[in-house]
Amino acid sequence: MTATIERGSATAPVTSPAKASQPSTPKKTGGFLGSSNGKKVVMAVTGAIMVGFLALHMLGNLKIFLGNDSFNEYAHALRTLGEPLVPYRTVLTVLEAILLISVVLHMWAAISLARRAGRARPVKYVAKKSQAQGYTTHIMRWGGVTIALYLVWHLLDLTFGVVNPKGFDSSPADRMIAGFQPERWWVTLIYVIALVMVGLHLRHGLWSGFQTLGWAKDRQRTLKLAAGAVSAVIVLGFLAPPIAIMIGFGK
């Protein structure tokens, strides 16, 4: 007699070893702005806004050499932009808000990229960084802090007149001249140090922007010279009024 054994159908699904061992890939969040490329674009755009502001502000400061009236007219024109279509100082306030947002976003993108680079290289290199790399890192890090601190002083001194000898009720030209008198040499020294930091920061930032845009592949020497020249012109343009005032201009 032959016995027949019936096999029951399998009810549990069988998972292949290959599929079971595959790690799950976390979904990327944050969209374009959360990516490295997005942050680099933010840095480039906000950097361009700040460079434009610096260039225009420098040209405005140089009007002090045309006389107090010319400088005061320039300052008044900034505050009356758009009148009578918009109230007094509206356009200038909007521009200042855009500049402030640009500074905040620029710092956010820079810090985010630095942290991301640090996470990507959790183990320190065996070989030490070159002196040039370390120098650049310190300049960009501490230069940004120095510039931010000086901006606060600059606003309190020449914009709001809180720490200026002439006070807020004086004319812009009077505040400018009073702010850089010989007895306030330490203010001029702080101004010089801050502007040197601005120049070094700007030169590196422009060069990094050229690299991000892909322009530096075959024109490294030319673009490095261009970044240095733009930085030097802006720094010298800003330094000219305070140094001239400290040695006797405007008396």
Tab-separated table of C-alpha atoms in Angstrom:
chain	number	residue	atom	x	y	z
A	1	MET	CA	0.000	0.000	0.000
A	2	THR	CA	1.295	3.362	-0.946
A	3	ALA	CA	0.956	6.286	1.452
A	4	THR	CA	0.467	9.724	-0.014
A	5	ILE	CA	1.643	12.716	1.957
A	6	GLU	CA	0.044	16.019	1.035
A	7	ARG	CA	2.176	19.140	1.488
A	8	GLY	CA	0.502	22.242	2.757
A	9	SER	CA	1.009	25.484	0.903
A	10	ALA	CA	3.483	27.947	2.447
A	11	THR	CA	1.736	30.898	4.022
A	12	ALA	CA	4.693	33.035	5.042
A	13	PRO	CA	6.469	35.065	2.355
A	14	VAL	CA	10.117	34.288	1.894
A	15	THR	CA	12.507	37.249	1.940
A	16	SER	CA	15.574	36.886	-0.206
A	17	PRO	CA	18.875	37.436	1.623
A	18	ALA	CA	19.942	40.047	-0.903
A	19	LYS	CA	16.888	42.198	-0.243
A	20	ALA	CA	17.044	41.731	3.514
A	21	SER	CA	20.629	42.933	3.712
A	22	GLN	CA	20.092	46.128	1.712
A	23	PRO	CA	20.215	49.194	4.005
A	24	SER	CA	17.436	51.689	3.684
A	25	THR	CA	18.482	54.963	2.070
A	26	PRO	CA	17.312	58.032	3.982
A	27	LYS	CA	15.366	60.490	1.954
A	28	LYS	CA	16.992	63.823	1.388
A	29	THR	CA	15.161	66.735	2.927
A	30	GLY	CA	15.465	70.448	2.552
A	31	GLY	CA	15.145	70.645	-1.206
A	32	PHE	CA	17.539	72.746	-3.235
A	33	LEU	CA	18.471	75.061	-0.358
A	34	GLY	CA	19.313	72.026	1.763
A	35	SER	CA	21.926	70.844	-0.725
A	36	SER	CA	25.533	71.979	-0.948
A	37	ASN	CA	24.923	73.494	-4.369
A	38	GLY	CA	21.928	75.409	-3.053
A	39	LYS	CA	23.945	76.852	-0.183
A	40	LYS	CA	26.730	77.836	-2.591
A	41	VAL	CA	24.191	79.650	-4.747
A	42	VAL	CA	22.889	81.469	-1.648
A	43	MET	CA	26.436	82.513	-0.793
A	44	ALA	CA	27.094	83.708	-4.337
A	45	VAL	CA	23.875	85.750	-4.628
A	46	THR	CA	24.112	87.309	-1.178
A	47	GLY	CA	27.819	87.955	-1.727
A	48	ALA	CA	27.045	89.809	-4.959
A	49	ILE	CA	24.479	91.951	-3.132
A	50	MET	CA	27.021	92.850	-0.446
A	51	VAL	CA	29.735	93.652	-2.997
A	52	GLY	CA	27.327	95.970	-4.808
A	53	PHE	CA	26.460	97.677	-1.531
A	54	LEU	CA	30.141	98.128	-0.657
A	55	ALA	CA	30.952	99.643	-4.045
A	56	LEU	CA	28.050	102.133	-3.916
A	57	HIS	CA	28.712	103.001	-0.270
A	58	MET	CA	32.386	103.623	-1.048
A	59	LEU	CA	31.516	105.992	-3.904
A	60	GLY	CA	29.129	107.847	-1.618
A	61	ASN	CA	31.766	108.241	1.088
A	62	LEU	CA	34.189	109.762	-1.419
A	63	LYS	CA	31.776	112.676	-1.865
A	64	ILE	CA	33.199	114.117	1.356
A	65	PHE	CA	36.145	115.290	-0.777
A	66	LEU	CA	33.719	117.428	-2.802
A	67	GLY	CA	32.702	119.316	0.324
A	68	ASN	CA	30.301	118.971	3.226
A	69	ASP	CA	27.321	120.136	1.188
A	70	SER	CA	27.895	117.491	-1.478
A	71	PHE	CA	28.135	114.736	1.135
A	72	ASN	CA	25.030	115.954	2.969
A	73	GLU	CA	23.077	116.109	-0.299
A	74	TYR	CA	24.097	112.526	-1.050
A	75	ALA	CA	22.953	111.384	2.420
A	76	HIS	CA	19.667	113.276	2.029
A	77	ALA	CA	19.083	111.780	-1.433
A	78	LEU	CA	19.357	108.272	0.019
A	79	ARG	CA	16.630	109.039	2.544
A	80	THR	CA	14.272	110.631	0.018
A	81	LEU	CA	14.475	107.935	-2.656
A	82	GLY	CA	11.031	107.326	-4.121
A	83	GLU	CA	9.402	110.464	-2.740
A	84	PRO	CA	6.639	111.521	-3.058
A	85	LEU	CA	5.373	108.103	-4.184
A	86	VAL	CA	6.519	106.520	-0.911
A	87	PRO	CA	7.144	108.055	2.523
A	88	TYR	CA	10.477	109.428	3.667
A	89	ARG	CA	13.207	106.780	4.055
A	90	THR	CA	10.999	103.903	2.842
A	91	VAL	CA	13.215	102.798	-0.042
A	92	LEU	CA	16.370	103.099	2.069
A	93	THR	CA	14.790	101.001	4.829
A	94	VAL	CA	13.837	98.309	2.301
A	95	LEU	CA	17.389	98.289	0.920
A	96	GLU	CA	18.806	98.033	4.439
A	97	ALA	CA	16.467	95.117	5.175
A	98	ILE	CA	17.609	93.341	1.997
A	99	LEU	CA	21.231	93.897	3.007
A	100	LEU	CA	20.607	92.557	6.531
A	101	ILE	CA	18.831	89.467	5.182
A	102	SER	CA	21.715	88.931	2.757
A	103	VAL	CA	24.254	89.080	5.593
A	104	VAL	CA	22.267	86.590	7.699
A	105	LEU	CA	21.765	84.173	4.785
A	106	HIS	CA	25.418	84.482	3.788
A	107	MET	CA	26.543	83.566	7.297
A	108	TRP	CA	24.001	80.725	7.498
A	109	ALA	CA	25.199	79.229	4.202
A	110	ALA	CA	28.864	79.562	5.182
A	111	ILE	CA	28.356	77.908	8.586
A	112	SER	CA	26.190	75.145	7.091
A	113	LEU	CA	28.769	74.331	4.417
A	114	ALA	CA	31.583	74.312	6.983
A	115	ARG	CA	29.645	71.919	9.240
A	116	ARG	CA	28.758	69.673	6.314
A	117	ALA	CA	32.412	69.531	5.262
A	118	GLY	CA	33.374	68.658	8.839
A	119	ARG	CA	30.843	65.809	8.990
A	120	ALA	CA	32.075	64.473	5.657
A	121	ARG	CA	35.627	64.289	7.068
A	122	PRO	CA	35.169	63.094	10.667
A	123	VAL	CA	38.740	61.804	10.796
A	124	LYS	CA	41.475	64.388	10.562
A	125	TYR	CA	43.893	64.146	7.699
A	126	VAL	CA	47.215	62.507	8.494
A	127	ALA	CA	49.010	65.280	6.645
A	128	LYS	CA	48.580	68.739	8.103
A	129	LYS	CA	46.859	71.427	6.121
A	130	SER	CA	49.117	73.785	4.251
A	131	GLN	CA	49.842	77.168	5.765
A	132	ALA	CA	47.855	78.843	2.981
A	133	GLN	CA	44.738	76.765	3.738
A	134	GLY	CA	44.981	77.466	7.458
A	135	TYR	CA	45.501	81.170	6.789
A	136	THR	CA	42.443	81.343	4.563
A	137	THR	CA	40.302	79.492	7.099
A	138	HIS	CA	41.265	81.870	9.908
A	139	ILE	CA	40.724	84.937	7.715
A	140	MET	CA	37.250	83.859	6.616
A	141	ARG	CA	36.215	82.795	10.132
A	142	TRP	CA	37.595	85.619	12.263
A	143	GLY	CA	37.354	88.163	9.468
A	144	GLY	CA	33.604	87.642	9.343
A	145	VAL	CA	33.324	88.090	13.115
A	146	THR	CA	35.463	91.259	13.002
A	147	ILE	CA	33.393	92.734	10.179
A	148	ALA	CA	30.117	91.981	11.986
A	149	LEU	CA	31.335	93.642	15.197
A	150	TYR	CA	32.597	96.669	13.315
A	151	LEU	CA	29.288	97.074	11.472
A	152	VAL	CA	27.574	97.472	14.845
A	153	TRP	CA	30.073	100.163	15.862
A	154	HIS	CA	29.837	101.851	12.461
A	155	LEU	CA	26.056	102.153	12.737
A	156	LEU	CA	26.217	103.461	16.300
A	157	ASP	CA	28.885	105.998	15.326
A	158	LEU	CA	28.071	107.409	11.893
A	159	THR	CA	24.429	106.429	11.333
A	160	PHE	CA	22.740	106.840	14.719
A	161	GLY	CA	25.363	109.108	16.328
A	162	VAL	CA	25.159	107.269	19.667
A	163	VAL	CA	28.945	107.128	20.137
A	164	ASN	CA	29.777	110.059	17.856
A	165	PRO	CA	31.000	113.354	19.412
A	166	LYS	CA	28.457	115.344	17.366
A	167	GLY	CA	25.466	113.160	18.164
A	168	PHE	CA	22.477	112.216	16.022
A	169	ASP	CA	21.181	115.757	15.456
A	170	SER	CA	24.298	116.811	13.519
A	171	SER	CA	24.686	116.572	9.755
A	172	PRO	CA	26.190	113.405	8.186
A	173	ALA	CA	29.287	115.335	7.099
A	174	ASP	CA	29.834	116.693	10.618
A	175	ARG	CA	29.528	113.187	12.077
A	176	MET	CA	31.980	111.851	9.504
A	177	ILE	CA	34.586	114.532	10.225
A	178	ALA	CA	34.126	114.377	14.004
A	179	GLY	CA	34.354	110.599	13.994
A	180	PHE	CA	37.894	110.470	12.618
A	181	GLN	CA	39.606	113.367	14.367
A	182	PRO	CA	43.255	112.842	15.451
A	183	GLU	CA	42.280	112.439	19.118
A	184	ARG	CA	40.079	109.510	18.066
A	185	TRP	CA	42.985	107.749	16.361
A	186	TRP	CA	41.900	104.449	17.895
A	187	VAL	CA	38.626	104.646	15.954
A	188	THR	CA	40.560	105.107	12.724
A	189	LEU	CA	42.812	102.180	13.673
A	190	ILE	CA	39.776	99.931	14.244
A	191	TYR	CA	38.385	101.134	10.916
A	192	VAL	CA	41.639	100.230	9.137
A	193	ILE	CA	41.785	96.754	10.717
A	194	ALA	CA	38.148	96.060	9.857
A	195	LEU	CA	38.642	97.179	6.258
A	196	VAL	CA	41.736	95.034	5.831
A	197	MET	CA	39.614	92.099	6.985
A	198	VAL	CA	36.902	93.154	4.528
A	199	GLY	CA	39.457	93.197	1.711
A	200	LEU	CA	40.852	89.753	2.512
A	201	HIS	CA	37.356	88.343	2.979
A	202	LEU	CA	36.183	89.936	-0.262
A	203	ARG	CA	39.158	88.722	-2.279
A	204	HIS	CA	38.669	85.130	-1.149
A	205	GLY	CA	34.900	85.373	-1.584
A	206	LEU	CA	35.172	86.665	-5.159
A	207	TRP	CA	37.657	83.962	-6.064
A	208	SER	CA	35.421	81.274	-4.532
A	209	GLY	CA	32.470	82.699	-6.464
A	210	PHE	CA	34.405	82.455	-9.730
A	211	GLN	CA	35.223	78.830	-8.932
A	212	THR	CA	31.600	78.026	-8.084
A	213	LEU	CA	30.459	79.478	-11.404
A	214	GLY	CA	33.061	77.393	-13.235
A	215	TRP	CA	34.940	80.397	-14.607
A	216	ALA	CA	38.283	79.636	-12.983
A	217	LYS	CA	39.220	76.548	-14.973
A	218	ASP	CA	41.374	78.225	-17.626
A	219	ARG	CA	41.665	81.760	-16.239
A	220	GLN	CA	42.917	81.324	-12.712
A	221	ARG	CA	45.638	83.976	-12.842
A	222	THR	CA	43.398	86.585	-14.480
A	223	LEU	CA	40.491	86.047	-12.107
A	224	LYS	CA	42.736	86.034	-9.034
A	225	LEU	CA	44.154	89.380	-10.158
A	226	ALA	CA	40.615	90.668	-10.779
A	227	ALA	CA	39.467	89.583	-7.300
A	228	GLY	CA	42.499	91.248	-5.734
A	229	ALA	CA	42.032	94.444	-7.751
A	230	VAL	CA	38.341	94.812	-6.855
A	231	SER	CA	39.110	94.221	-3.187
A	232	ALA	CA	41.988	96.715	-3.200
A	233	VAL	CA	39.932	99.453	-4.882
A	234	ILE	CA	37.071	99.080	-2.396
A	235	VAL	CA	39.379	99.013	0.640
A	236	LEU	CA	41.426	102.026	-0.504
A	237	GLY	CA	38.253	103.911	-1.384
A	238	PHE	CA	36.874	103.365	2.118
A	239	LEU	CA	40.194	104.201	3.794
A	240	ALA	CA	40.765	107.477	1.952
A	241	PRO	CA	38.215	109.660	3.863
A	242	PRO	CA	39.098	108.653	7.458
A	243	ILE	CA	42.839	108.875	6.876
A	244	ALA	CA	42.492	112.240	5.132
A	245	ILE	CA	40.321	113.559	7.985
A	246	MET	CA	42.765	112.300	10.617
A	247	ILE	CA	45.679	114.197	9.015
A	248	GLY	CA	43.743	117.459	8.776
A	249	PHE	CA	41.208	117.368	5.941
A	250	GLY	CA	37.904	119.099	6.672
A	251	LYS	CA	39.149	121.558	9.310
